[in-house]
Coordinates of C-alpha atoms and ligand atoms in Angstrom, one line a residue:
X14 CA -18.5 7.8 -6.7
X15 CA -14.7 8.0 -5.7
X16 CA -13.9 8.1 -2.0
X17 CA -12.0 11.8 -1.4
X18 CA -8.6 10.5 -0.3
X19 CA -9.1 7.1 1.8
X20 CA -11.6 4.3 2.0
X21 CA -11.9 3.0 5.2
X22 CA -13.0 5.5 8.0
X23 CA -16.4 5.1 9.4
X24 CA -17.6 3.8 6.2
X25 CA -14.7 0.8 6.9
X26 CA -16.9 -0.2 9.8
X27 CA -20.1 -0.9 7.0
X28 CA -17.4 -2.3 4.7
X29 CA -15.9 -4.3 7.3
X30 CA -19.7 -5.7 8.2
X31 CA -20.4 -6.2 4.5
X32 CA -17.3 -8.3 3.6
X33 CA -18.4 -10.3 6.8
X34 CA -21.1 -11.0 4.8
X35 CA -19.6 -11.3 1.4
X36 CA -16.5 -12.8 1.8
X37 CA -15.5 -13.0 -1.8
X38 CA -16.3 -9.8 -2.8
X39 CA -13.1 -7.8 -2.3
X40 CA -10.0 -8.8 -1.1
X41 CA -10.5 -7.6 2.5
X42 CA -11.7 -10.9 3.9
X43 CA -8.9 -12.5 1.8
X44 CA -8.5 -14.1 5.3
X45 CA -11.3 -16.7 3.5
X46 CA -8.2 -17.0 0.7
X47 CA -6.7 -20.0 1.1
X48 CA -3.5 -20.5 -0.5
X49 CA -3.4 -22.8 -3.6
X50 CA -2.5 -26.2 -2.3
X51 CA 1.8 -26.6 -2.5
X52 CA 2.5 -26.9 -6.1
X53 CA 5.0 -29.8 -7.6
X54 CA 8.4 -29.1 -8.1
X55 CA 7.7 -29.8 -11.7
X56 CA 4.7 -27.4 -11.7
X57 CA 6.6 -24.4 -10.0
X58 CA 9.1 -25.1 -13.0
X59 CA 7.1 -24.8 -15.3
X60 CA 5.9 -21.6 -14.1
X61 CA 9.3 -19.8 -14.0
X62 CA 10.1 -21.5 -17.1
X63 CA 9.7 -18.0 -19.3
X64 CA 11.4 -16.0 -16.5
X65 CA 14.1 -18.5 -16.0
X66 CA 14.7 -17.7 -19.7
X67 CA 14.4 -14.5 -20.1
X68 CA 17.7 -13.3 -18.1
X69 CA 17.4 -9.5 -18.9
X70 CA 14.8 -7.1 -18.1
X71 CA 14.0 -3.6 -17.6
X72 CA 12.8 -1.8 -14.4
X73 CA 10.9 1.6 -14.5
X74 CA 10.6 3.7 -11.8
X75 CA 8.2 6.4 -13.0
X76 CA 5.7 8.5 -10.5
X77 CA 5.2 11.9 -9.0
X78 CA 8.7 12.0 -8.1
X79 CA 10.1 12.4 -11.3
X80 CA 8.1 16.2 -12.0
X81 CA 10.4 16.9 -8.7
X82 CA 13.3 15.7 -10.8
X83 CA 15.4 15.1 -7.5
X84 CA 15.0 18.6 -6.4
X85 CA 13.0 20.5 -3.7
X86 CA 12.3 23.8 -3.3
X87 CA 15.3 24.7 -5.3
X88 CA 17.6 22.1 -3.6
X89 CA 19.0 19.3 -5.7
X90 CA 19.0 16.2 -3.7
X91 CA 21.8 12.8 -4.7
X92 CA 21.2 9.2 -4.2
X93 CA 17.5 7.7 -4.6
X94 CA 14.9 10.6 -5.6
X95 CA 12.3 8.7 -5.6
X96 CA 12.4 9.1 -2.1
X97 CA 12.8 13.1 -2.2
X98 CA 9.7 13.7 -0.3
X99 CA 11.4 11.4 2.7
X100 CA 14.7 13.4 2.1
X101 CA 13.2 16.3 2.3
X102 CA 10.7 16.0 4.8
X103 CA 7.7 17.0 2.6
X104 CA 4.3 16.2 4.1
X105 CA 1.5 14.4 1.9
X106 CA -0.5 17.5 1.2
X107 CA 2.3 20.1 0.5
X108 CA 4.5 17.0 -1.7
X109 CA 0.7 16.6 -4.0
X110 CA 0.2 19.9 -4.0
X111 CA 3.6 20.6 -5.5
X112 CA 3.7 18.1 -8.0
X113 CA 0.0 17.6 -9.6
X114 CA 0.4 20.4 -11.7
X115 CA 4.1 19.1 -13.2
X116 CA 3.2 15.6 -13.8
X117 CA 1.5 15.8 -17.4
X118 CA 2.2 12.2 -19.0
X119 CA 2.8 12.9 -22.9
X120 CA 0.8 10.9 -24.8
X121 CA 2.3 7.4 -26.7
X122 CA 5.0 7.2 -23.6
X123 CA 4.3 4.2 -22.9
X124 CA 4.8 2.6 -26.4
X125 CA 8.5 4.4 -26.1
X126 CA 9.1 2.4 -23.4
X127 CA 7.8 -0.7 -24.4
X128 CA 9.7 -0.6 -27.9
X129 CA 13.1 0.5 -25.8
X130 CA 12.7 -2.4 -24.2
X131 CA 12.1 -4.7 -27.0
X132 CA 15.6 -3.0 -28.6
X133 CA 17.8 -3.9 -25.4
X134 CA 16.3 -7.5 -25.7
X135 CA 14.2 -7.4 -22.4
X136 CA 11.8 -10.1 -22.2
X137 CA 9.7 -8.5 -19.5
X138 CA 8.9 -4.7 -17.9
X139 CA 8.4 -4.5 -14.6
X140 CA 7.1 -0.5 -13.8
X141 CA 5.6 0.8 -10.2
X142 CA 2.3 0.7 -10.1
X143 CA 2.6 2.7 -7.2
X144 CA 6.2 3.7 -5.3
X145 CA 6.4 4.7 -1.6
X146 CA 4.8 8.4 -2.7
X147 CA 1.6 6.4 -2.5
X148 CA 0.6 7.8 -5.9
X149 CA -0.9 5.3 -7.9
X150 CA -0.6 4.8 -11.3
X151 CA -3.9 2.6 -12.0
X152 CA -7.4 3.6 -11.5
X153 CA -8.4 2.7 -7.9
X154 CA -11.9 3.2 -6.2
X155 CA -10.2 3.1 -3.2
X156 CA -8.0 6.6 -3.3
X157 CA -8.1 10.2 -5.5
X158 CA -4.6 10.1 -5.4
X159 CA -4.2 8.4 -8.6
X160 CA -4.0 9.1 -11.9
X161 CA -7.0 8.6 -13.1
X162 CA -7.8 11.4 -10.7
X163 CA -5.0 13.3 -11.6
X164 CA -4.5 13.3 -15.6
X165 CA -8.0 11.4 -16.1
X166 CA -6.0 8.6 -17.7
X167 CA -5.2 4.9 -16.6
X168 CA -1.8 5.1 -17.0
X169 CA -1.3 1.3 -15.4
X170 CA -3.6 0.1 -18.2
X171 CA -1.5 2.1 -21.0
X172 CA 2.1 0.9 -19.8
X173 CA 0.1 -2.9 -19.5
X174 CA -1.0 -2.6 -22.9
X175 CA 2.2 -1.0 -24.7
X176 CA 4.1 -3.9 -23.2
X177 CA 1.8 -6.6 -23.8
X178 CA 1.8 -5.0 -27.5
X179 CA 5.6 -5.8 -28.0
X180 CA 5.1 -9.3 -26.8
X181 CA 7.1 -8.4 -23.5
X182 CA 5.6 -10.1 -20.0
X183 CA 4.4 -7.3 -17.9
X184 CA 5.8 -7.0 -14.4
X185 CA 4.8 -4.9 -11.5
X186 CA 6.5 -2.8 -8.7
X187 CA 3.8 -2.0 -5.8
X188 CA 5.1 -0.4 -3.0
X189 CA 3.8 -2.3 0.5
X190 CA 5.2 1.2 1.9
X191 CA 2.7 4.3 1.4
X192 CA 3.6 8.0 2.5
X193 CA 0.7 9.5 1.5
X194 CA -1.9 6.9 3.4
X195 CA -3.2 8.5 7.0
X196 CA -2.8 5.3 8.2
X197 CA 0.4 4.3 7.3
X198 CA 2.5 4.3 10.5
X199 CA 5.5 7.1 10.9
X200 CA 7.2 5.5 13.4
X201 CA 8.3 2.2 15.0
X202 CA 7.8 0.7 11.9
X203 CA 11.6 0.3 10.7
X204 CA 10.7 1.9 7.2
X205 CA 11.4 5.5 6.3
X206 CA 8.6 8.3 6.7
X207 CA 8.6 12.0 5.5
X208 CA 6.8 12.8 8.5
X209 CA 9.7 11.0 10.9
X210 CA 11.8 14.0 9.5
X211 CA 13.9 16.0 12.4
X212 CA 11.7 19.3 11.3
X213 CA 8.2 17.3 12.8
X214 CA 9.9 16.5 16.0
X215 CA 8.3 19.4 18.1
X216 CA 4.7 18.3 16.6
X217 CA 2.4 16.2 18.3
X218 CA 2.7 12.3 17.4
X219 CA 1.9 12.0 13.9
X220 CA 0.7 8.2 14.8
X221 CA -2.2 9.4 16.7
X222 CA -5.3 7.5 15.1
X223 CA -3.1 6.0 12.4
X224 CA -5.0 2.6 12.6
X225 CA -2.3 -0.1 10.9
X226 CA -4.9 -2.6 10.1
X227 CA -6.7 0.0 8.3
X228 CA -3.8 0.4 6.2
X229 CA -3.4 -3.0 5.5
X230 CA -7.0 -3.6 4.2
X231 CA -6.2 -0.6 1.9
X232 CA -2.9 -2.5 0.4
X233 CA -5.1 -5.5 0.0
X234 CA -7.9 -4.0 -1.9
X235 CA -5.3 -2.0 -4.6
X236 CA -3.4 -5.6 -5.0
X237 CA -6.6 -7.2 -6.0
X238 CA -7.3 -4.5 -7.8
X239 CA -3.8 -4.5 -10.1
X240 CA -4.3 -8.2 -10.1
X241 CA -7.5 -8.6 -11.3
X242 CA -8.5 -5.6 -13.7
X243 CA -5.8 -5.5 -16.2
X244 CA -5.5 -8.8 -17.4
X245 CA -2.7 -10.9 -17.0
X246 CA -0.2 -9.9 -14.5
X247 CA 3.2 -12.0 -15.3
X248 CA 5.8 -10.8 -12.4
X249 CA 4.6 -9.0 -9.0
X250 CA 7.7 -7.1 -7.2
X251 CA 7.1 -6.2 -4.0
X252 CA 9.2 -3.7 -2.1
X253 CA 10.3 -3.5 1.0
X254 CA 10.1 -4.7 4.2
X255 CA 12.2 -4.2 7.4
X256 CA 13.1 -6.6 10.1
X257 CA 10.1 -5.1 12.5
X258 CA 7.6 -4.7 9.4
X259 CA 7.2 -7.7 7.7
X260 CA 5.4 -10.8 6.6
X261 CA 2.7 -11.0 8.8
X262 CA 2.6 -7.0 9.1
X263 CA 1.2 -6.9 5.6
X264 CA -1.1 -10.1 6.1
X265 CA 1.4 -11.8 3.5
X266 CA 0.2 -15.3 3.4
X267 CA -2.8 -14.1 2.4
X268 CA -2.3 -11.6 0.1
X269 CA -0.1 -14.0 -1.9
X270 CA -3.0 -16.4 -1.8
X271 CA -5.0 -13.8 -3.0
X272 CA -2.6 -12.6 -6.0
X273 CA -2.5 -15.8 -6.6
X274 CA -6.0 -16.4 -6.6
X275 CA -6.7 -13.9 -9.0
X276 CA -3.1 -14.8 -11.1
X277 CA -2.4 -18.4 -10.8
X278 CA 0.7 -18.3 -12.9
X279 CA 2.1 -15.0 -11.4
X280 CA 6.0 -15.1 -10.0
X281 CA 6.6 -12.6 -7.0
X282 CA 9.6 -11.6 -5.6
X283 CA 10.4 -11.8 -1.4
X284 CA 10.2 -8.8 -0.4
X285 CA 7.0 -9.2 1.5
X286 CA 9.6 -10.6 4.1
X287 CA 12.6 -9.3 5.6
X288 CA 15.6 -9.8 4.0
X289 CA 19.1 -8.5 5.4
X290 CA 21.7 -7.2 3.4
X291 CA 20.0 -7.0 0.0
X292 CA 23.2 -5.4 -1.4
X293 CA 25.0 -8.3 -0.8
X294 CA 25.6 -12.0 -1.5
X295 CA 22.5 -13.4 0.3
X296 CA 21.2 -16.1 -1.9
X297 CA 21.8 -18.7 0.9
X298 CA 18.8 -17.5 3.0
X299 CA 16.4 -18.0 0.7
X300 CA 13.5 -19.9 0.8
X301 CA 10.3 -20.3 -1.7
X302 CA 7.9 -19.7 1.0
X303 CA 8.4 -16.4 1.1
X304 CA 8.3 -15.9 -3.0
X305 CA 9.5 -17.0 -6.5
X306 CA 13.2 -15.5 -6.4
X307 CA 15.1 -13.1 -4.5
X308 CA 16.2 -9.7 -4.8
X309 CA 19.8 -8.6 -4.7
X310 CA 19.8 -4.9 -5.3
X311 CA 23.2 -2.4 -6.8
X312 CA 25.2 -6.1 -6.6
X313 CA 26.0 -9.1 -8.4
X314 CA 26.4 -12.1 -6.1
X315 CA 30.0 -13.3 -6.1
X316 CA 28.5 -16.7 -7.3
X317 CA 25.1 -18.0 -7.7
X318 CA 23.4 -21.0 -5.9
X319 CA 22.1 -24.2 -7.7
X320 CA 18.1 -24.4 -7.1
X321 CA 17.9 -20.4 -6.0
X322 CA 16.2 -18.0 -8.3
X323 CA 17.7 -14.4 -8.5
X324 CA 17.7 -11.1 -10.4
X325 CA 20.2 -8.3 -9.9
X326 CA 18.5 -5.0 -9.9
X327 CA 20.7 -2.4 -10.7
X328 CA 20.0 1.6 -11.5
X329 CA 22.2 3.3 -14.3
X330 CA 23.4 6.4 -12.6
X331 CA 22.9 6.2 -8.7
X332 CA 18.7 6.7 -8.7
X333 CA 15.9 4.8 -9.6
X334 CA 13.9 8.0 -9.8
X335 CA 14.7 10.8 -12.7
X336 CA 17.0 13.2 -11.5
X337 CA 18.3 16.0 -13.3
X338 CA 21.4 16.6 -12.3
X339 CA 22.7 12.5 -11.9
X340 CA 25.2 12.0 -14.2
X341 CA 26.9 9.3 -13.0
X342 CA 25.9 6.8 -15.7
X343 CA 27.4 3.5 -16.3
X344 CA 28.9 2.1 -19.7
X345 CA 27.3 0.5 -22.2
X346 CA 30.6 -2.4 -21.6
X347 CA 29.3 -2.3 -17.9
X348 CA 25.7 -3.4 -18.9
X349 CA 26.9 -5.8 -21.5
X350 CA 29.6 -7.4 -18.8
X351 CA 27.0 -7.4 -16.2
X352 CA 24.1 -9.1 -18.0
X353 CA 26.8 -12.0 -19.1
X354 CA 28.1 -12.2 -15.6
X355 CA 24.3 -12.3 -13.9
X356 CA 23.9 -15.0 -17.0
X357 CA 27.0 -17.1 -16.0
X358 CA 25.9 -17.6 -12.6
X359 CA 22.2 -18.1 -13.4
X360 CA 20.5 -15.1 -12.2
X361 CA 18.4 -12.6 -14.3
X362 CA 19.6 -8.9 -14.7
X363 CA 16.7 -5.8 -14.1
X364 CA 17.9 -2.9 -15.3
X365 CA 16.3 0.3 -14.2
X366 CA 15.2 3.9 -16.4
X367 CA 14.2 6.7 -14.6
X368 CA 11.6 8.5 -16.8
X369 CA 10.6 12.7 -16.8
X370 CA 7.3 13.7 -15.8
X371 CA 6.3 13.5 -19.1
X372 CA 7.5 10.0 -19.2
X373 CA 10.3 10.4 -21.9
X374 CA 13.1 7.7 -21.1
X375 CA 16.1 10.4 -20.7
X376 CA 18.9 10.1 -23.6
X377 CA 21.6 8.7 -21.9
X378 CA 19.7 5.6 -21.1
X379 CA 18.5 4.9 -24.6
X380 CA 21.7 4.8 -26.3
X381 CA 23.2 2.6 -23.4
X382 CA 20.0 0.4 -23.4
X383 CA 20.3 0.1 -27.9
X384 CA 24.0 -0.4 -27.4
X385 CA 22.8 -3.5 -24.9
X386 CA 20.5 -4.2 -27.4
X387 CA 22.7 -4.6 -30.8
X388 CA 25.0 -7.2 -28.7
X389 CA 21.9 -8.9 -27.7
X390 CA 20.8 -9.2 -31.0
X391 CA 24.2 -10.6 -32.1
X392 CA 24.6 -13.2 -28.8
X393 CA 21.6 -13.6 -27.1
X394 CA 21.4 -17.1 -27.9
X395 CA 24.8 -17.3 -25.4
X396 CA 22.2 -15.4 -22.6
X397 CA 18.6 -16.5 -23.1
X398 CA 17.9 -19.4 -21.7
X399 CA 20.8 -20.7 -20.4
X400 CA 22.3 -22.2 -16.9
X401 CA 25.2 -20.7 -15.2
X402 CA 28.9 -21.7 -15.5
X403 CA 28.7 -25.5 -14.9
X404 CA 33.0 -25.9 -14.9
X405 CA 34.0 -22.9 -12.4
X406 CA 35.7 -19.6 -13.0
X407 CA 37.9 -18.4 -16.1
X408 CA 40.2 -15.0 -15.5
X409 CA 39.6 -14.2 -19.3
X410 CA 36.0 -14.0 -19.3
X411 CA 32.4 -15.8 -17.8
X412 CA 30.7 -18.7 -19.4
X413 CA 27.0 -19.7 -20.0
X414 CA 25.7 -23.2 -20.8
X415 CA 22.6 -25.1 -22.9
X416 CA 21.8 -28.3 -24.5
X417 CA 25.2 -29.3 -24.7
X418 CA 27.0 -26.1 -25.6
X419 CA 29.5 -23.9 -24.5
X420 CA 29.4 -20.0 -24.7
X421 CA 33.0 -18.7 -23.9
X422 CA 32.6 -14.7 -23.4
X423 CA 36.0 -13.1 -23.6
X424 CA 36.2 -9.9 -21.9
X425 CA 40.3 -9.4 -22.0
X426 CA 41.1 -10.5 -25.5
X427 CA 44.2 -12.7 -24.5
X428 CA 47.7 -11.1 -26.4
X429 CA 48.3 -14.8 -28.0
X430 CA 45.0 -14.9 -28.9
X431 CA 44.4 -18.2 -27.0
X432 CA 42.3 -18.8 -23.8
X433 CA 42.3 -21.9 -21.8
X434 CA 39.4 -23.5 -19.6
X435 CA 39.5 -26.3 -17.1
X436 CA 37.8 -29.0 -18.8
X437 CA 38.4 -32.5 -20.7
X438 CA 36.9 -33.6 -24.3
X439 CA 34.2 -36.0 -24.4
X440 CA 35.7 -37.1 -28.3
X441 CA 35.8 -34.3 -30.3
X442 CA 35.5 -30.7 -29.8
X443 CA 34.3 -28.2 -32.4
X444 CA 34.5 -24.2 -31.5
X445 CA 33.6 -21.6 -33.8
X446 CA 33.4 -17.4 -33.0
X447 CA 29.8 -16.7 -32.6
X448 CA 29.9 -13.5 -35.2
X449 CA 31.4 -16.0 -37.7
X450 CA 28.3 -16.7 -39.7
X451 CA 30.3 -19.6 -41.7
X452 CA 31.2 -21.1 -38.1
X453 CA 34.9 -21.6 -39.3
X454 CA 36.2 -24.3 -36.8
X455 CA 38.7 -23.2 -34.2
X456 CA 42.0 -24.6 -33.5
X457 CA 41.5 -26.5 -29.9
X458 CA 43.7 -28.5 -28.5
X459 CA 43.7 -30.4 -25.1
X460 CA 46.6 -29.9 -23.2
X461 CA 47.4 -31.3 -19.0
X462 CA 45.3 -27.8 -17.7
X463 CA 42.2 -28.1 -20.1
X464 CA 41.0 -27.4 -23.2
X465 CA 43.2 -24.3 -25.2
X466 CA 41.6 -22.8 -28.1
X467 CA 42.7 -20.3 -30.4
X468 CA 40.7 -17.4 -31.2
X469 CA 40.2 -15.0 -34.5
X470 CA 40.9 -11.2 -33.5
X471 CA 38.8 -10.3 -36.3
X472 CA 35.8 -11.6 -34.6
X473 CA 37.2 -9.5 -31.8
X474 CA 33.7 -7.8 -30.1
X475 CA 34.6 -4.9 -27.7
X476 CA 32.5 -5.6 -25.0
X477 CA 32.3 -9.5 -25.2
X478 CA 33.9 -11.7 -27.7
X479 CA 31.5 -15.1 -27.6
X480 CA 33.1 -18.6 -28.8
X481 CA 30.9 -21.7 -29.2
X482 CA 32.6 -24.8 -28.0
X483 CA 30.5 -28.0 -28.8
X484 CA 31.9 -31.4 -27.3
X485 CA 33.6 -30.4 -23.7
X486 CA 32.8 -32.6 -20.9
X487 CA 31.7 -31.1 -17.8
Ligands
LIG28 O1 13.4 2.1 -1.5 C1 13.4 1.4 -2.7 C2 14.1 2.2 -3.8 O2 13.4 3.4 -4.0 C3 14.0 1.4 -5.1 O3 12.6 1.2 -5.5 C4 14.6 0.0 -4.9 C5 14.5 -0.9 -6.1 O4 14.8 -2.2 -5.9 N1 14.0 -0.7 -3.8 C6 14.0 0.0 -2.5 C7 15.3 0.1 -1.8 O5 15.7 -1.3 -1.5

């Protein structure tokens, strides 16, 4: 029998008594989690191994916030509208209320997804389980304000399924904020709340009774419950943290240990940890104790940082969430530049959609995401699975590296049709244009300022133009 709303009132106090006794029941006592002991540098690389590879994948931000549509009560909101019930001050029971009746998942959505994101060449999804709305996409005993409850489906175990189907790794975005919990705290906290909104200030404090551990137990049990009832888990993406809530706030080292615990070979992100100025270059303050690889968010670092694993999330227009009236899309030459640059400075590229209700993937992101795609197809083998720039900056393009190889991307298709980077010969060179199928030789030569080689304009590719170059020293 589900729980009307929230676990954890008087019953918590049984609970509470019961996980004394049981400790490895339910992630409550995870406090008896200890974390796995320190892997091996060689172990740890094994485990990012596929991720390190993969470079590109695609973000989903799908929830009760897309029936809304960035509007509210007729207004249209800009910026994030996944957040519209914190930018327009919409209190839990009015913001369900609202939206129940508008958020009718069509059925097969998921397999759209998953498919688009096999066309744009993602190797992995990572979709929210549950955004800061609180709604929860996967069937938990420990809240009606899920979908199971909502549309009687498991969505979280469609989505897991349609991915897992197209041989994508499955990642997931869980929200450590939640609106709609009574126990969530308003204010103090550093983290936005509908309820901190100027048109509450008169009412009496909304933090009255809101007990924070309470909370916490409740983020543990739906993490062991994403993590352990769906199979395997491949990427966790926690989000966000502020410089008062943080870390130990959420019981972090533990509930790592129990993610962990439950999926051994699961990479997380930080953001179960503070960490300033995520829209810009701050690879340097990164350490593996607090997760697998950063986060920089709307930014590509300036350059990347030998031993630090990143990925660059970005949206296409200016939301994560669906919005009906953001236009403001980027070019399909913006997410073809941007994936090669992220690749040439060895960080992986998350690209975000922003589904409808029903979960259709509007049409301005499939064409950008299949135009992605059809380069990927022709010169992913210059992205996957390759190390960043390892001979320093070019002004005609970025360059990617593996086994040996060269790949030369040529954004500005030089007017002599002959582009020069800074490095020596180890013997001979051989370059060829990648869309050349009968790898024609290029004419190199090695002159006092590097290595000059001329290119074929009819191998011209508007976006990126990619040369192999076999035999330069670096
Ligand atoms: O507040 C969220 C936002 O809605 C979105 O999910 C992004 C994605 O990285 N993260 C937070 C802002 O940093």
């Amino acid at each position: 029998m589900k729980h009307r709303h929230y676990q954890l009132h008087t019953p918590g106090l049984l609970l509470a008594l019961v996980l004394l006794s049981a400790p490895a029941a339910f992630g409550a006592s995870d406090s008896a989690i200890k974390p796995p002991p320190p892997e091996t540098k060689a172990e740890r690389d094994a485990r990012m191994q596929w991720w390190r590879e993969a470079r590109l994948g695609m973000f989903v931000h799908w929830g009760l916030y897309s029936a809304a549509a960035g509007n509210w009560d007729g207004k249209p909101y800009g910026g994030g509208v996944e957040w519209i019930q914190q930018q327009a001050g919409v209190a839990p029971t009015e913001y369900e209320a609202k939206l129940k009746p508008l958020f009718v998942p069509k059925p097969g959505f998921a397999k759209d997804w998953a498919k688009l994101a096999k066309a744009m060449g993602a190797k992995y999804v990572v979709f929210t389980s549950k955004h800061h709305e609180g709604f929860a996409l996967h069937d938990s005993k420990y809240t009606s304000f899920d979908a199971k409850d909502f549309v009687g489906r498991d969505l979280f175990k469609e989505i897991v399924q349609a991915i897992r189907a197209e041989g994508l790794r499955v990642g997931v975005y869980h929200s450590v904020i939640d609106w709609h919990h009574p126990d969530f705290r308003v204010h103090g906290t550093g983290l936005p709340h509908p309820l901190a909104n100027e048109r509450y200030k008169d009412l009496p404090d909304p933090d009255t009774g809101r007990e924070w551990s309470r909370y916490v137990e409740f983020l543990h049990h739906q993490s062991n419950e994403i993590t352990r009832n769906y199979g395997k888990i491949d990427v966790l993406w926690w989000d966000w943290s502020s410089k008062e809530t943080e870390g130990n706030s959420w019981r972090a080292n533990e509930l790592m240990a129990l993610v962990r615990k439950n999926q051994p070979a699961i990479i997380m992100n930080n953001r179960l940890f503070y960490s300033p100025n995520v829209e810009g270059d701050n690879l340097s303050i990164f350490d593996t104790s607090k997760g697998d690889f950063t986060t920089p968010e709307q930014h590509i670092p300036a350059t990347g940082m030998n031993g630090v694993d990143w990925e660059s999330c970005m949206t296409l227009n200016d939301t994560w969430g669906y919005s009906d009236h953001d236009f403001h899309w980027k070019s399909a030459e913006t997410l073809i530049r941007n994936t090669v640059d992220i690749a040439s400075k060895g960080g992986n590229y998350l690209i975000n959609a922003g589904p409808t209700a029903d979960g259709t993937i509007p049409e301005a992101i499939r064409t950008r995401f299949l135009e992605l795609g059809s380069w990927m197809a022709k010169y992913g083998e210059a992205i996957y699975d390759t190390q960043a720039n390892p001979i320093g900056a070019v002004d005609w393009g970025r360059i990617t590296a593996r086994k040996g190889r060269l790949y030369l991307h040529v954004f500005n298709w030089p007017a002599n049709n002959q582009i020069t980077l800074p490095s020596k010969s180890s013997g001979s060179l051989n370059a060829w244009m990648m869309a050349d199928s009968r790898r024609a030789p290029l004419l190199c030569s090695e002159t006092g300022t590097g290595v000059t080689i001329t290119l074929k304009p009819q191998y011209e590719n508007p976006y990126a133009s990619v040369v192999v170059l076999e035999g330069a020293r670096w």
